[in-house]
């Protein structure tokens, strides 16, 4: 494996890397007074269109059409109706595209086009921005720029006022990846000046590059340790636990690398943490908190920190509005948003049960365990158990075939979530008796 393959192991990384010079150029131009606010919106929008065409080819229309429709809905409907209609349209469009993937994979038994997979990933991110903006309008956090068209003479004026919406939905630093950026933060960044000095920017980007290089090197080492052909079809009994953990570790390292690269692109364009907070007080939320993810002994904390900008979006969109079983509703919607593959449905529902069990187990343990040696032992055991359960869930979500999911469920790995399910039943029954 050469160094180019080592870095660009994920196909999206190639296009994200190609966008870096344009992100730096945008950040540099923002230091000039002659680079007006409308020109900045147009630069980000044009960059998004160009990047979509380069990465997705003709499939780019599957992203451009819903972005255009969402922009029209957002600029035309009132605050009370905008979120409901934007959510319905965006999720309907995304579901139809995911059904196309299901048709290719399960009915035709063909490998889907990589460009189509990139398109679906970008479409999922577009759904985040559309619903985040529609919620902001519904909750009054963002003031609507325009409402309807009164005459032919106002068409251009209407389009000009909605330019920030279209630019936000398609701005190129977040088109293929990256933390969810709120519209308030996006608008404050575009209307403000560049927040990074050359030395500070170079140091931050160098640090991120070294982190990515270190993670990719760890992946190479882990592959060599695992050996060729190590999967659930070849393992036996306890060996399957090692295979599951190591395979999930490869997935996590890949996610960490991609998240850091995505954050680096946002940073290069000036949308990173150094820009500060939006007027509404919403700061930058990075997706990768590697230290917490790898050291926590609580599944609930892992869930909040895993892809944490998406976790926050799901909490705001579903959990906070759920009247009955909000946790289950949130994970069920997450499975829908990801595409409703069989492994995803099973994995996310299992994840919901594990989080619910985690709350009861740790509440009971905090009341029962007093001595520090027992607390240390408890944290060590629950850390290992958490990592193994997360590995189990991750493989369930990532597998695409029912046969692979069946192998996972029939392996010794199922013991770990089953233990939490039994504890959930016992502690829930005990809690019910006490109340």
Tab-separated table of C-alpha atoms in Angstrom:
chain	number	residue	atom	x	y	z
A	1	UNK	CA	0.000	0.000	0.000
A	2	UNK	CA	1.498	3.350	-1.055
A	3	UNK	CA	1.035	6.633	0.784
A	4	UNK	CA	-1.667	7.861	-1.613
A	5	UNK	CA	-3.794	4.812	-0.875
A	6	UNK	CA	-3.033	5.175	2.821
A	7	UNK	CA	-4.499	8.680	2.926
A	8	UNK	CA	-7.303	8.455	0.389
A	9	UNK	CA	-8.679	5.165	1.639
A	10	UNK	CA	-12.221	6.512	1.701
A	11	UNK	CA	-13.469	7.648	-1.759
A	12	UNK	CA	-14.986	10.889	-0.435
A	13	UNK	CA	-11.565	11.886	0.942
A	14	UNK	CA	-10.251	12.447	-2.591
A	15	UNK	CA	-12.891	15.074	-3.325
A	16	UNK	CA	-12.623	16.627	0.115
A	17	UNK	CA	-8.883	16.957	-0.399
A	18	UNK	CA	-9.431	18.577	-3.814
A	19	UNK	CA	-11.708	21.164	-2.178
A	20	UNK	CA	-9.017	22.337	0.270
A	21	UNK	CA	-7.421	24.980	-2.006
A	22	UNK	CA	-10.830	26.545	-2.656
A	23	UNK	CA	-11.634	26.545	1.080
A	24	UNK	CA	-8.356	28.336	1.810
A	25	UNK	CA	-9.022	30.742	-1.063
A	26	UNK	CA	-12.451	31.557	0.356
A	27	UNK	CA	-10.969	32.201	3.798
A	28	UNK	CA	-8.311	34.456	2.265
A	29	UNK	CA	-10.812	36.411	0.155
A	30	UNK	CA	-12.909	37.051	3.273
A	31	UNK	CA	-10.072	39.244	4.559
A	32	UNK	CA	-10.658	41.650	1.667
A	33	UNK	CA	-13.299	44.347	1.945
A	34	UNK	CA	-13.927	44.108	-1.794
A	35	UNK	CA	-15.195	40.522	-1.375
A	36	UNK	CA	-18.818	41.423	-0.640
A	37	UNK	CA	-21.309	39.289	1.268
A	38	UNK	CA	-23.347	38.340	-1.851
A	39	UNK	CA	-20.111	37.341	-3.590
A	40	UNK	CA	-19.269	35.070	-0.656
A	41	UNK	CA	-22.660	33.373	-0.846
A	42	UNK	CA	-22.232	32.874	-4.593
A	43	UNK	CA	-18.693	31.511	-4.149
A	44	UNK	CA	-19.864	28.879	-1.640
A	45	UNK	CA	-22.896	27.995	-3.785
A	46	UNK	CA	-20.902	27.699	-7.013
A	47	UNK	CA	-18.268	25.646	-5.212
A	48	UNK	CA	-20.984	23.305	-3.952
A	49	UNK	CA	-22.372	22.832	-7.444
A	50	UNK	CA	-18.933	22.150	-8.912
A	51	UNK	CA	-18.004	19.705	-6.148
A	52	UNK	CA	-21.332	17.894	-6.508
A	53	UNK	CA	-20.799	17.445	-10.235
A	54	UNK	CA	-17.205	16.272	-9.765
A	55	UNK	CA	-18.005	13.760	-7.012
A	56	UNK	CA	-21.438	12.544	-8.115
A	57	UNK	CA	-21.553	13.062	-11.859
A	58	UNK	CA	-25.097	12.925	-13.226
A	59	UNK	CA	-26.364	11.752	-9.813
A	60	UNK	CA	-25.776	15.324	-8.592
A	61	UNK	CA	-29.303	16.208	-9.744
A	62	UNK	CA	-30.599	13.999	-6.896
A	63	UNK	CA	-29.080	16.536	-4.489
A	64	UNK	CA	-29.628	19.732	-6.478
A	65	UNK	CA	-33.365	19.147	-7.048
A	66	UNK	CA	-34.312	18.689	-3.354
A	67	UNK	CA	-32.048	21.596	-2.395
A	68	UNK	CA	-33.881	23.819	-4.885
A	69	UNK	CA	-37.300	22.591	-3.720
A	70	UNK	CA	-36.369	22.984	-0.057
A	71	UNK	CA	-35.182	26.524	-0.718
A	72	UNK	CA	-38.487	27.363	-2.404
A	73	UNK	CA	-40.492	25.828	0.464
A	74	UNK	CA	-38.440	27.612	3.121
A	75	UNK	CA	-38.769	30.985	1.406
A	76	UNK	CA	-42.474	30.596	0.595
A	77	UNK	CA	-44.145	29.031	3.643
A	78	UNK	CA	-44.888	30.577	7.001
A	79	UNK	CA	-43.033	29.624	10.210
A	80	UNK	CA	-45.866	27.339	11.371
A	81	UNK	CA	-45.926	25.221	8.229
A	82	UNK	CA	-42.368	25.333	6.923
A	83	UNK	CA	-40.893	22.592	9.098
A	84	UNK	CA	-43.672	20.086	8.529
A	85	UNK	CA	-43.583	20.416	4.736
A	86	UNK	CA	-39.788	20.627	4.485
A	87	UNK	CA	-39.378	17.540	6.659
A	88	UNK	CA	-42.005	15.576	4.721
A	89	UNK	CA	-40.587	16.451	1.310
A	90	UNK	CA	-36.939	15.906	2.219
A	91	UNK	CA	-37.439	12.542	3.931
A	92	UNK	CA	-39.745	11.353	1.141
A	93	UNK	CA	-37.147	12.203	-1.491
A	94	UNK	CA	-34.336	10.633	0.505
A	95	UNK	CA	-36.384	7.468	1.119
A	96	UNK	CA	-37.075	7.082	-2.612
A	97	UNK	CA	-33.343	7.338	-3.305
A	98	UNK	CA	-32.605	4.757	-0.614
A	99	UNK	CA	-35.215	2.451	-2.153
A	100	UNK	CA	-33.231	2.697	-5.372
A	101	UNK	CA	-30.190	1.464	-3.456
A	102	UNK	CA	-32.232	-1.404	-1.988
A	103	UNK	CA	-33.417	-2.351	-5.481
A	104	UNK	CA	-29.840	-2.461	-6.759
A	105	UNK	CA	-28.385	-4.373	-3.820
A	106	UNK	CA	-31.144	-6.829	-2.927
A	107	UNK	CA	-33.178	-7.337	-6.100
A	108	UNK	CA	-30.607	-6.947	-8.866
A	109	UNK	CA	-27.821	-8.314	-6.629
A	110	UNK	CA	-25.434	-5.718	-8.068
A	111	UNK	CA	-22.844	-3.516	-6.454
A	112	UNK	CA	-24.127	0.100	-6.432
A	113	UNK	CA	-22.177	2.853	-8.131
A	114	UNK	CA	-19.738	4.641	-5.844
A	115	UNK	CA	-21.004	7.972	-7.158
A	116	UNK	CA	-24.547	6.982	-6.183
A	117	UNK	CA	-23.374	6.076	-2.659
A	118	UNK	CA	-21.635	9.459	-2.355
A	119	UNK	CA	-24.873	11.090	-3.530
A	120	UNK	CA	-26.887	9.325	-0.825
A	121	UNK	CA	-24.393	10.395	1.828
A	122	UNK	CA	-24.587	14.013	0.657
A	123	UNK	CA	-28.384	13.775	0.551
A	124	UNK	CA	-28.452	12.675	4.189
A	125	UNK	CA	-26.345	15.700	5.138
A	126	UNK	CA	-28.662	17.930	3.107
A	127	UNK	CA	-31.588	16.560	5.136
A	128	UNK	CA	-29.807	17.691	8.293
A	129	UNK	CA	-29.362	21.230	7.006
A	130	UNK	CA	-32.903	21.484	5.605
A	131	UNK	CA	-34.577	20.320	8.817
A	132	UNK	CA	-32.209	22.332	11.008
A	133	UNK	CA	-33.035	25.512	9.079
A	134	UNK	CA	-36.778	24.773	9.021
A	135	UNK	CA	-36.725	24.190	12.790
A	136	UNK	CA	-34.888	27.493	13.284
A	137	UNK	CA	-37.581	29.279	11.271
A	138	UNK	CA	-40.355	27.456	13.131
A	139	UNK	CA	-38.856	28.316	16.535
A	140	UNK	CA	-38.140	31.920	15.582
A	141	UNK	CA	-34.348	31.611	15.774
A	142	UNK	CA	-34.041	32.731	12.152
A	143	UNK	CA	-36.066	35.552	10.641
A	144	UNK	CA	-37.503	34.766	7.211
A	145	UNK	CA	-36.021	36.875	4.430
A	146	UNK	CA	-38.908	36.598	1.981
A	147	UNK	CA	-42.457	35.257	1.779
A	148	UNK	CA	-43.867	34.722	-1.676
A	149	UNK	CA	-43.645	36.654	-4.960
A	150	UNK	CA	-46.045	39.514	-5.529
A	151	UNK	CA	-45.183	40.367	-9.138
A	152	UNK	CA	-42.845	39.696	-11.997
A	153	UNK	CA	-40.649	42.628	-11.066
A	154	UNK	CA	-39.945	41.118	-7.655
A	155	UNK	CA	-38.747	37.721	-8.918
A	156	UNK	CA	-35.075	38.727	-9.045
A	157	UNK	CA	-35.366	40.486	-5.710
A	158	UNK	CA	-36.967	37.374	-4.216
A	159	UNK	CA	-34.190	35.136	-5.555
A	160	UNK	CA	-31.571	37.538	-4.248
A	161	UNK	CA	-33.092	37.449	-0.762
A	162	UNK	CA	-33.199	33.630	-0.767
A	163	UNK	CA	-29.563	33.341	-1.885
A	164	UNK	CA	-28.361	32.730	1.721
A	165	UNK	CA	-30.711	29.724	1.981
A	166	UNK	CA	-29.504	28.085	-1.224
A	167	UNK	CA	-25.887	28.848	-0.357
A	168	UNK	CA	-26.315	27.284	3.084
A	169	UNK	CA	-27.936	24.131	1.710
A	170	UNK	CA	-25.174	23.546	-0.853
A	171	UNK	CA	-22.031	25.249	0.493
A	172	UNK	CA	-19.094	23.104	-0.536
A	173	UNK	CA	-17.156	22.671	2.763
A	174	UNK	CA	-20.125	20.711	4.196
A	175	UNK	CA	-21.522	19.144	1.013
A	176	UNK	CA	-19.817	15.744	1.395
A	177	UNK	CA	-19.154	15.652	5.126
A	178	UNK	CA	-18.505	17.615	8.264
A	179	UNK	CA	-20.231	18.688	11.452
A	180	UNK	CA	-23.682	20.179	11.147
A	181	UNK	CA	-23.350	23.945	10.929
A	182	UNK	CA	-26.413	25.932	11.961
A	183	UNK	CA	-27.749	28.615	9.617
A	184	UNK	CA	-27.068	31.312	12.211
A	185	UNK	CA	-23.439	30.276	12.461
A	186	UNK	CA	-23.127	29.995	8.682
A	187	UNK	CA	-24.615	33.448	8.175
A	188	UNK	CA	-22.451	35.013	10.877
A	189	UNK	CA	-19.332	33.504	9.286
A	190	UNK	CA	-20.161	34.675	5.763
A	191	UNK	CA	-21.017	38.174	6.905
A	192	UNK	CA	-17.959	38.425	9.167
A	193	UNK	CA	-14.267	38.682	8.379
A	194	UNK	CA	-11.709	35.883	8.298
A	195	UNK	CA	-11.046	34.599	11.809
A	196	UNK	CA	-7.758	32.785	11.230
A	197	UNK	CA	-4.262	34.138	10.955
A	198	UNK	CA	-1.927	32.337	8.527
A	199	UNK	CA	0.271	30.793	11.245
A	200	UNK	CA	-2.654	29.716	13.380
A	201	UNK	CA	-4.413	28.182	10.403
A	202	UNK	CA	-1.348	26.283	9.213
A	203	UNK	CA	-0.672	24.903	12.683
A	204	UNK	CA	-4.273	23.734	13.170
A	205	UNK	CA	-4.416	22.074	9.744
A	206	UNK	CA	-1.003	20.445	10.271
A	207	UNK	CA	-2.168	19.023	13.590
A	208	UNK	CA	-5.273	17.569	11.957
A	209	UNK	CA	-3.203	16.139	9.122
A	210	UNK	CA	-0.894	14.395	11.595
A	211	UNK	CA	-3.915	12.976	13.416
A	212	UNK	CA	-5.270	11.548	10.163
A	213	UNK	CA	-1.877	10.087	9.266
A	214	UNK	CA	-1.596	8.477	12.702
A	215	UNK	CA	-5.063	6.944	12.443
A	216	UNK	CA	-4.371	5.566	8.968
A	217	UNK	CA	-1.114	4.034	10.199
A	218	UNK	CA	-3.028	2.382	13.034
A	219	UNK	CA	-5.395	0.916	10.457
A	220	UNK	CA	-2.474	-0.593	8.536
A	221	UNK	CA	-1.058	-2.112	11.729
A	222	UNK	CA	-4.448	-3.472	12.760
A	223	UNK	CA	-4.959	-5.080	9.351
A	224	UNK	CA	-1.613	-6.842	9.598
A	225	UNK	CA	-2.415	-8.080	13.098
A	226	UNK	CA	-5.826	-9.332	11.988
A	227	UNK	CA	-4.431	-11.148	8.962
A	228	UNK	CA	-6.115	-11.807	5.647
A	229	UNK	CA	-9.605	-13.294	5.493
A	230	UNK	CA	-10.468	-12.749	9.152
A	231	UNK	CA	-14.258	-12.491	9.306
A	232	UNK	CA	-17.294	-14.090	10.927
A	233	UNK	CA	-17.508	-16.823	8.278
A	234	UNK	CA	-14.101	-18.248	9.292
A	235	UNK	CA	-14.022	-17.707	13.051
A	236	UNK	CA	-15.113	-20.163	15.725
A	237	UNK	CA	-16.519	-19.621	19.223
A	238	UNK	CA	-14.467	-17.102	21.255
A	239	UNK	CA	-12.369	-16.190	18.217
A	240	UNK	CA	-15.448	-14.440	16.793
A	241	UNK	CA	-15.276	-11.913	19.635
A	242	UNK	CA	-11.759	-10.885	18.612
A	243	UNK	CA	-12.786	-10.686	14.950
A	244	UNK	CA	-15.805	-8.519	15.773
A	245	UNK	CA	-13.822	-6.158	17.980
A	246	UNK	CA	-10.968	-5.737	15.482
A	247	UNK	CA	-13.336	-5.245	12.538
A	248	UNK	CA	-15.294	-2.622	14.482
A	249	UNK	CA	-11.986	-0.956	15.408
A	250	UNK	CA	-11.212	-0.598	11.688
A	251	UNK	CA	-14.619	0.978	11.121
A	252	UNK	CA	-14.070	3.409	13.994
A	253	UNK	CA	-10.611	4.416	12.775
A	254	UNK	CA	-12.054	5.074	9.322
A	255	UNK	CA	-14.823	7.215	10.783
A	256	UNK	CA	-12.356	9.161	12.926
A	257	UNK	CA	-10.126	9.878	9.913
A	258	UNK	CA	-13.054	11.030	7.782
A	259	UNK	CA	-14.474	13.230	10.537
A	260	UNK	CA	-11.142	14.934	11.179
A	261	UNK	CA	-10.646	15.496	7.433
A	262	UNK	CA	-14.158	16.959	7.155
A	263	UNK	CA	-13.524	19.216	10.138
A	264	UNK	CA	-10.213	20.305	8.611
A	265	UNK	CA	-12.000	21.402	5.428
A	266	UNK	CA	-14.525	23.414	7.451
A	267	UNK	CA	-11.615	24.873	9.428
A	268	UNK	CA	-9.768	25.824	6.236
A	269	UNK	CA	-12.855	27.710	5.024
A	270	UNK	CA	-13.188	29.517	8.358
A	271	UNK	CA	-16.113	27.539	9.791
A	272	UNK	CA	-14.042	25.873	12.526
A	273	UNK	CA	-14.077	26.350	16.303
A	274	UNK	CA	-11.838	29.436	16.175
A	275	UNK	CA	-14.695	31.420	14.642
A	276	UNK	CA	-16.522	31.327	17.946
A	277	UNK	CA	-20.267	31.176	18.473
A	278	UNK	CA	-23.232	32.334	16.445
A	279	UNK	CA	-25.410	35.170	17.775
A	280	UNK	CA	-27.778	32.499	19.110
A	281	UNK	CA	-24.942	31.032	21.187
A	282	UNK	CA	-24.527	27.873	19.123
A	283	UNK	CA	-20.857	26.959	18.907
A	284	UNK	CA	-18.898	24.558	16.764
A	285	UNK	CA	-19.459	20.864	17.592
A	286	UNK	CA	-16.777	18.480	16.239
A	287	UNK	CA	-17.907	14.978	15.372
A	288	UNK	CA	-14.853	13.137	16.703
A	289	UNK	CA	-14.197	13.130	20.465
A	290	UNK	CA	-11.860	10.153	20.249
A	291	UNK	CA	-10.660	10.193	23.848
A	292	UNK	CA	-14.166	10.071	25.303
A	293	UNK	CA	-15.351	7.472	22.801
A	294	UNK	CA	-12.487	5.103	23.580
A	295	UNK	CA	-12.393	5.550	27.365
A	296	UNK	CA	-16.021	5.847	28.458
A	297	UNK	CA	-17.663	2.971	30.329
A	298	UNK	CA	-21.164	4.251	29.586
A	299	UNK	CA	-23.044	3.442	26.377
A	300	UNK	CA	-25.242	6.513	26.841
A	301	UNK	CA	-22.210	8.822	26.879
A	302	UNK	CA	-20.732	7.024	23.859
A	303	UNK	CA	-24.051	7.584	22.049
A	304	UNK	CA	-24.019	11.328	22.763
A	305	UNK	CA	-20.386	11.696	21.669
A	306	UNK	CA	-20.465	9.445	18.582
A	307	UNK	CA	-20.906	11.768	15.584
A	308	UNK	CA	-22.066	14.291	18.134
A	309	UNK	CA	-23.358	16.991	15.786
A	310	UNK	CA	-25.696	14.373	14.279
A	311	UNK	CA	-26.597	13.155	17.778
A	312	UNK	CA	-27.520	16.707	18.722
A	313	UNK	CA	-29.567	17.087	15.545
A	314	UNK	CA	-31.493	13.861	16.284
A	315	UNK	CA	-32.077	14.968	19.870
A	316	UNK	CA	-33.515	18.284	18.720
A	317	UNK	CA	-35.499	16.912	15.784
A	318	UNK	CA	-37.030	13.777	17.362
A	319	UNK	CA	-36.182	13.194	21.025
A	320	UNK	CA	-37.270	16.584	22.366
A	321	UNK	CA	-40.589	16.356	20.506
A	322	UNK	CA	-41.328	12.710	21.340
A	323	UNK	CA	-44.256	12.272	23.689
A	324	UNK	CA	-44.119	8.478	24.108
A	325	UNK	CA	-40.905	6.450	24.038
A	326	UNK	CA	-38.750	9.336	22.731
A	327	UNK	CA	-35.563	7.251	22.882
A	328	UNK	CA	-37.064	4.489	20.746
A	329	UNK	CA	-38.507	7.051	18.337
A	330	UNK	CA	-35.094	8.663	17.958
A	331	UNK	CA	-33.295	5.427	17.120
A	332	UNK	CA	-36.120	4.279	14.835
A	333	UNK	CA	-35.885	7.548	12.909
A	334	UNK	CA	-32.102	7.181	12.778
A	335	UNK	CA	-32.568	3.787	11.107
A	336	UNK	CA	-34.983	5.395	8.625
A	337	UNK	CA	-32.566	8.268	7.936
A	338	UNK	CA	-29.715	5.811	7.336
A	339	UNK	CA	-31.724	3.805	4.799
A	340	UNK	CA	-33.628	1.050	6.643
A	341	UNK	CA	-31.285	-1.774	5.711
A	342	UNK	CA	-32.066	-4.900	7.789
A	343	UNK	CA	-28.830	-4.600	9.744
A	344	UNK	CA	-29.520	-0.929	10.459
A	345	UNK	CA	-33.024	-1.624	11.766
A	346	UNK	CA	-31.707	-4.388	14.029
A	347	UNK	CA	-28.620	-2.431	15.088
A	348	UNK	CA	-30.363	0.821	15.984
A	349	UNK	CA	-33.183	-0.881	17.888
A	350	UNK	CA	-30.581	-2.905	19.786
A	351	UNK	CA	-28.704	0.344	20.466
A	352	UNK	CA	-31.860	1.903	21.937
A	353	UNK	CA	-32.274	-1.036	24.330
A	354	UNK	CA	-28.621	-0.815	25.349
A	355	UNK	CA	-28.912	2.903	26.157
A	356	UNK	CA	-32.045	2.297	28.219
A	357	UNK	CA	-30.285	-0.524	30.076
A	358	UNK	CA	-27.237	1.686	30.586
A	359	UNK	CA	-29.291	4.302	32.441
A	360	UNK	CA	-30.756	1.738	34.841
A	361	UNK	CA	-27.518	-0.206	35.381
A	362	UNK	CA	-25.392	2.812	36.224
A	363	UNK	CA	-28.076	4.385	38.398
A	364	UNK	CA	-28.274	1.168	40.396
A	365	UNK	CA	-24.458	0.825	40.545
A	366	UNK	CA	-23.955	4.398	41.760
A	367	UNK	CA	-26.313	3.708	44.657
A	368	UNK	CA	-24.886	0.268	45.496
A	369	UNK	CA	-21.100	0.428	44.978
A	370	UNK	CA	-19.274	2.464	47.615
A	371	UNK	CA	-15.657	1.290	47.950
A	372	UNK	CA	-13.145	2.596	45.395
A	373	UNK	CA	-11.654	-0.875	44.577
A	374	UNK	CA	-15.123	-2.099	43.624
A	375	UNK	CA	-15.765	1.097	41.676
A	376	UNK	CA	-12.508	0.584	39.766
A	377	UNK	CA	-13.417	-3.011	39.019
A	378	UNK	CA	-16.912	-1.955	37.988
A	379	UNK	CA	-15.591	0.735	35.618
A	380	UNK	CA	-13.107	-1.677	34.063
A	381	UNK	CA	-15.685	-4.394	33.453
A	382	UNK	CA	-18.312	-1.977	32.124
A	383	UNK	CA	-15.733	-0.292	29.859
A	384	UNK	CA	-14.865	-3.641	28.237
A	385	UNK	CA	-18.544	-4.552	28.031
A	386	UNK	CA	-19.390	-1.185	26.450
A	387	UNK	CA	-16.685	-1.542	23.807
A	388	UNK	CA	-17.833	-5.061	22.904
A	389	UNK	CA	-21.495	-4.041	22.682
A	390	UNK	CA	-20.605	-1.069	20.492
A	391	UNK	CA	-18.560	-3.378	18.254
A	392	UNK	CA	-21.563	-5.702	17.971
A	393	UNK	CA	-23.920	-2.837	17.079
A	394	UNK	CA	-21.458	-1.330	14.608
A	395	UNK	CA	-21.078	-4.583	12.680
A	396	UNK	CA	-24.849	-5.049	12.625
A	397	UNK	CA	-25.329	-1.559	11.186
A	398	UNK	CA	-22.546	-1.891	8.624
A	399	UNK	CA	-23.347	-5.341	7.196
A	400	UNK	CA	-25.532	-5.376	4.103
A	401	UNK	CA	-26.530	-9.043	3.769
A	402	UNK	CA	-28.972	-10.979	5.914
A	403	UNK	CA	-26.561	-13.916	5.979
A	404	UNK	CA	-23.846	-11.768	7.589
A	405	UNK	CA	-26.340	-10.429	10.119
A	406	UNK	CA	-27.422	-13.979	10.923
A	407	UNK	CA	-23.783	-15.015	11.483
A	408	UNK	CA	-23.306	-12.107	13.867
A	409	UNK	CA	-26.461	-12.937	15.831
A	410	UNK	CA	-25.458	-16.608	16.102
A	411	UNK	CA	-21.951	-15.847	17.321
A	412	UNK	CA	-20.713	-15.534	20.907
A	413	UNK	CA	-20.887	-11.738	20.471
A	414	UNK	CA	-24.629	-11.826	21.159
A	415	UNK	CA	-23.897	-12.716	24.798
A	416	UNK	CA	-22.900	-9.122	25.620
A	417	UNK	CA	-26.099	-7.335	24.537
A	418	UNK	CA	-28.121	-10.214	25.989
A	419	UNK	CA	-26.575	-9.580	29.416
A	420	UNK	CA	-27.701	-5.941	29.240
A	421	UNK	CA	-31.173	-7.008	28.072
A	422	UNK	CA	-31.536	-9.328	31.080
A	423	UNK	CA	-30.338	-6.572	33.443
A	424	UNK	CA	-32.756	-4.134	31.776
A	425	UNK	CA	-35.654	-6.501	32.460
A	426	UNK	CA	-34.657	-7.146	36.081
A	427	UNK	CA	-33.903	-3.524	36.983
A	428	UNK	CA	-37.019	-2.219	35.221
A	429	UNK	CA	-39.091	-4.725	37.167
A	430	UNK	CA	-37.394	-3.669	40.420
A	431	UNK	CA	-37.978	0.005	39.630
A	432	UNK	CA	-41.636	-0.685	38.919
A	433	UNK	CA	-42.051	-2.424	42.283
A	434	UNK	CA	-40.412	0.452	44.153
A	435	UNK	CA	-42.708	2.999	42.528
